[in-house]
Structures are given as structure tokens and as C-alpha cells.
């Protein structure tokens, strides 16, 4: 009897734990959002965090974007040249980057570079009683520590994704036009003609904004919710990156279906 | 004549407080009074929830039942804004110091002023240097927390705790892990600050000698109950076996050296028997 019921009991238990955590995460983000008015008055806090979350990620994003764009240029050329359509290389590279790879790859890199750092930082602040200490100094740590980091992530992510796409297009251009001899005028003009501002760029921007909000939410929540021990912080950091990756890929499917799934 | 808490009005009064965590009862209906202007020590073995008591007084935890009144205000009836207003008048010194690791010593002490006041920079500077001077670390203002020894970190945290001129300070294990010199410095500081600034201090500790040397009144807590109370002199004369064991640091007595377990011999033979 017990052996039969045990798995169901464990399943139910872990589901309850998961649902409770989800509840905590939502209450937490509401609390973070209430910190926005205070943050507007203290833009210096936001700028410091945008530096560590955003500016310090720029090099990684640029190098990754360059190589992704160059690979797209190579692969696209081999496929397109079979059909004699290598003039469309610019459209292919730009559309892939702006619609999908820019937001998605940037979000994954961002989760690994900035998200994990946020989780570890906040988790350690909790473990060393800095958050508790702040509460006892009558300073709300969610507003003072979490909110600037959260909004820095939300603002930085679309900028980084845009940078990724721009550098990626340059990489594709370098490979296609520079190395493989695609016509420069065709590369540019087709790209300009076919890439639509609302359809492609705005949608890509919305994606990266959503990814930024989700990835940073996971990162700050995992840190804040971490068990305040070294092991707890290390587990939280791992979870932060893993959940972020799942969330980004899952959200990407939903958003793509909503944005490009019509006709 | 020895001092009794009823001689002075209580700043903190705890009535019928019960608190449990993860199904374990940490406090079972305890009453405590912290007299105004005095140093009150709360002592007891590790793991008896002394730190938890401070968190209950500071409103970071909610009791299962009972009341905690600070300056006549029921802490757990307050909204968040009122609670924060009350906390500005309470300082707390964490065991680790809880300094913000990304700020210098100077900025750590200035932190409550920057968050809660709109004082001009020159005024903040004067206040911070005064508080750092009081703990003897004016010269360390540019160091980062990672460059401080444990004792120095606690002194910086102490300067930060008094920078808003609170009515009371709660010390969580201030002497743990200190060398004899910094222990002596901290004992002296707690005493001098309390009397110099007219504070009320609660010192949670299990360092009997150091704490007894400055405390006006002592509560001994064990197993969720207040098992002893009195001035240090009274406790030193007590003939209760538990108080004797704790105050004299005896390894065995009413508190056993062994964690509760089944009979030793049958435990050793248990493996054989179960095969």
C-alpha cells in the first residue's frame, strides 16, 4: 500500500513545493515593481547596476554576435548559392538575427554572464546577513538592492540584443561580401527592402524586453530565495542559469507563435 | 542593594511569547523585561534561540502568540512603514557585522544617514567621523570591509548602528570568535556607549565572564524557558544546578554532554542484532 502511494505522495509534495515557490516569486516581483518610483528618484543606483549588468557584458555580446553573424553568412551562402539566391544573404542574416538569434542568444549569454552573477551576489548578501542588516536599518532590501538590479537587467537586455544583431549583420556582411564575393549592393538593398520595422525590429525588441524581464526576475529571485549557506548559493546560481535557459526558449516559442504565426 | 528590572520602566517588555520553527518550539510562553538605560544580557547555550529573540524584538519574525512591546508599541501590530520608523530608533549589531561589502567603512557608516536623511555632505562627514572616532576607527575610514579583522568589522557595524542615535542597541553574540584584546575593546565599548549615550542595550551572548562584567541584569534561557534571572552577582551565588553548570562552564550536569540517544551498548550491538 505504502509503496504504491509513496511515488504519488512525493509527486504531490514536489508539486506543492514548486507552486509555493512560484507564488513567492510572484509576490516578490510585485514587491520589486513597487520599488520603481523610489528608483526614479535615485537614478545613480540604477546606473551603477547598468554598468555591472550591461556594460560589462558588452564585450561578450559583441564577440558572440560577430561569430554568430559570420557563421550565418557562411551557412547561408552555401544554401542560397545552390538556388542562385546568394543576393538574399543579407535578408537571411538580418532576419535570423533580429527575429530570433539576437534576442535568444543574447538572453542565454546574459543569463550566464549577468544573471548568475546577480544570483550569487544577492545570495551571498543574504548569507552574510547584509539583507537582514539592511532591514534592521529600516531600509527595504528589495527596494534598495533588488529593484535597481532588476530594472538594470530589463533595460540592458534589449540594448545588448540590438548590439548583438548589429554586430552579427556586420559579421555576415564581412563573410558574405568580403570573403565570398556576394554583391555588396544586393546584400544591402535586399536587406533594406525586406526587413520590416514593425514586423521584425519591433517584434525582436519586444522579445528581448520580455527575455530581459524574465531572466533578471529568475536571477534576483533565486538569489533572494537561496538557502543562506555556501551550498545553497551555489545551487541557486545553477538553478538561475538553467531555469533562465528554459524560460527563454519556452517564451521564445510562445512569442514567435504569437508574432509570426498569423496568416 | 541589588538592581531589579522593576526599579526602572521597561523599554522592551515581552509577555507570553511563544515561537516555533519547523515544528520545534523555540520559546514557550516566556516573559522578559528589558529595563531602560541598562545593559541586559540574555545568555544561554547555543541553539536556544537567543538570536531569534532579537529578531522577534526587531519585528523580523512574528511570534505564534504573545506580545513584544518596544517603548509601549506592540511591534507585531505595526504596518511596514511604522515598523521601519520604529527600527530607525533601534540599532542591531549582527554577529558577522553585516557590513555592505561593496562600500568602504566610511560609506557603510554613512549609509543609514544617506538613506533616511537629507543632511548636507559636510554634516554627514562630521557625524560619520564622530561615530568612527567613538569606536576608535576614524583612521580606517577608507578601508573596505574585506580588509578589516572580525573585531574591527564589528566596531564599524557598531558605529553604523549608533549613527542615527537610536534609543536601544541589540548585540548578537558580540564576543564570539574575538581575541582577548578585541574582546576587551568590545566589552568596554558596549559599556561606554550605553552609559555615554544613554542607550538601552540587549546583549545576547554565551560568553559568561565578559557579559557578566558589564550586564546590569541577566536572563538565562534554555529549552524555550527562562531558567534563571538576576544580577550577575545573584546568579554567581545561585545554587540551582543548571545555573551553576552554565555559569561555571561544566561539561556535564543537568545539560548532558551526550546528545539524546539510545543505550550505548545496545546501539553498538544493534548492527549485529539486525543481521
Coordinates of C-alpha atoms in Angstrom, one line a residue, chain A residues 75-214:
Chain A
X75 CA 26.0 28.6 -43.9
X76 CA 23.5 30.9 -45.6
X77 CA 25.8 31.3 -48.6
X78 CA 26.2 27.6 -49.1
X79 CA 22.4 27.0 -49.0
X80 CA 21.4 30.1 -51.0
X81 CA 24.1 29.7 -53.7
X82 CA 22.5 26.3 -54.7
X83 CA 19.5 28.3 -55.8
X84 CA 21.5 31.2 -57.2
X85 CA 19.9 33.3 -54.5
X86 CA 23.1 34.5 -52.8
X87 CA 21.9 38.1 -53.1
X88 CA 19.3 37.3 -50.4
X89 CA 22.1 36.6 -47.9
X90 CA 21.7 40.0 -46.3
X91 CA 18.0 39.4 -45.7
X92 CA 18.6 35.9 -44.3
X93 CA 21.3 37.0 -41.9
X94 CA 19.5 40.1 -40.7
X95 CA 16.1 38.4 -40.3
X96 CA 17.6 35.4 -38.4
X97 CA 19.5 37.8 -36.1
X98 CA 16.8 40.4 -35.5
X99 CA 13.9 38.0 -35.1
X100 CA 15.5 35.1 -33.3
X101 CA 19.2 34.8 -32.6
X102 CA 19.7 38.3 -31.4
X103 CA 17.2 38.1 -28.6
X104 CA 17.6 34.4 -27.8
X105 CA 21.3 34.1 -27.8
X106 CA 21.8 37.4 -26.0
X107 CA 19.4 36.2 -23.3
X108 CA 21.2 32.9 -22.9
X109 CA 24.6 34.7 -22.7
X110 CA 23.1 37.3 -20.4
X111 CA 21.8 34.6 -18.1
X112 CA 25.2 33.0 -17.9
X113 CA 27.2 36.3 -17.6
X114 CA 25.0 38.7 -15.6
X115 CA 22.1 36.5 -14.3
X116 CA 24.4 34.1 -12.5
X117 CA 26.4 37.0 -11.0
X118 CA 23.3 38.6 -9.7
X119 CA 22.1 35.4 -8.1
X120 CA 25.4 34.8 -6.4
X121 CA 25.8 38.4 -5.3
X122 CA 22.3 38.5 -3.8
X123 CA 22.5 35.0 -2.3
X124 CA 25.8 35.9 -0.6
X125 CA 24.4 39.2 0.7
X126 CA 21.7 37.1 2.3
X127 CA 24.1 34.5 3.7
X128 CA 26.3 37.3 5.2
X129 CA 23.2 38.9 6.8
X130 CA 23.6 42.1 4.7
X131 CA 20.0 42.0 3.6
X132 CA 18.8 41.3 7.2
X133 CA 21.1 44.1 8.5
X134 CA 19.6 46.5 6.0
X135 CA 16.0 45.6 7.1
X136 CA 17.1 46.3 10.7
X137 CA 18.4 49.7 9.5
X138 CA 14.8 50.3 8.2
X139 CA 15.9 50.1 4.6
X140 CA 13.9 47.8 2.4
X141 CA 16.5 45.5 0.7
X142 CA 14.0 44.6 -2.0
X143 CA 13.7 48.3 -3.0
X144 CA 17.3 49.3 -2.3
X145 CA 19.2 46.2 -3.6
X146 CA 16.9 44.2 -5.8
X147 CA 14.9 46.8 -7.7
X148 CA 18.0 48.6 -9.2
X149 CA 19.4 45.3 -10.3
X150 CA 16.2 44.1 -11.7
X151 CA 15.5 47.2 -13.8
X152 CA 19.1 47.4 -14.9
X153 CA 18.6 44.0 -16.4
X154 CA 15.3 44.8 -18.0
X155 CA 16.8 48.0 -19.6
X156 CA 20.2 46.4 -20.6
X157 CA 18.9 43.3 -22.3
X158 CA 17.2 45.0 -25.3
X159 CA 20.2 47.2 -25.8
X160 CA 22.6 44.2 -25.7
X161 CA 20.3 42.3 -28.1
X162 CA 20.3 45.2 -30.5
X163 CA 24.1 45.4 -30.3
X164 CA 24.3 41.6 -30.9
X165 CA 22.2 41.9 -34.0
X166 CA 24.1 44.9 -35.4
X167 CA 27.5 43.2 -34.9
X168 CA 26.1 40.0 -36.3
X169 CA 24.9 41.7 -39.5
X170 CA 28.4 43.2 -39.9
X171 CA 29.9 39.7 -39.4
X172 CA 27.6 38.3 -42.0
X173 CA 28.5 41.2 -44.3
X174 CA 32.2 40.6 -43.8
X175 CA 31.9 36.9 -44.7
X176 CA 29.4 37.2 -47.5
X177 CA 30.6 40.3 -49.2
X178 CA 34.2 40.4 -48.1
X179 CA 35.2 36.8 -48.4
X180 CA 32.6 35.0 -50.6
X181 CA 32.0 37.8 -53.2
X182 CA 28.3 38.4 -52.7
X183 CA 27.3 41.7 -54.4
X184 CA 27.5 44.5 -51.9
X185 CA 24.6 46.5 -53.3
X186 CA 22.3 43.5 -53.4
X187 CA 23.2 42.5 -49.9
X188 CA 22.3 45.9 -48.6
X189 CA 19.3 46.8 -50.7
X190 CA 17.6 43.4 -50.3
X191 CA 18.1 43.7 -46.5
X192 CA 16.7 47.2 -46.5
X193 CA 13.7 46.2 -48.6
X194 CA 12.7 43.0 -46.9
X195 CA 13.4 43.8 -43.2
X196 CA 10.2 45.4 -41.9
X197 CA 10.5 47.8 -39.0
X198 CA 7.3 46.7 -37.2
X199 CA 7.3 43.1 -38.2
X200 CA 11.0 42.4 -37.5
X201 CA 12.7 45.0 -35.4
X202 CA 9.8 45.9 -33.1
X203 CA 9.0 42.2 -32.5
X204 CA 12.6 41.4 -31.9
X205 CA 12.8 44.3 -29.4
X206 CA 9.7 43.1 -27.6
X207 CA 11.2 39.6 -27.4
X208 CA 14.4 40.9 -25.9
X209 CA 12.5 43.0 -23.4
X210 CA 10.5 40.0 -22.3
X211 CA 13.6 37.9 -22.0
X212 CA 15.3 40.5 -20.0
X213 CA 12.4 40.8 -17.6
X214 CA 12.2 37.0 -17.2

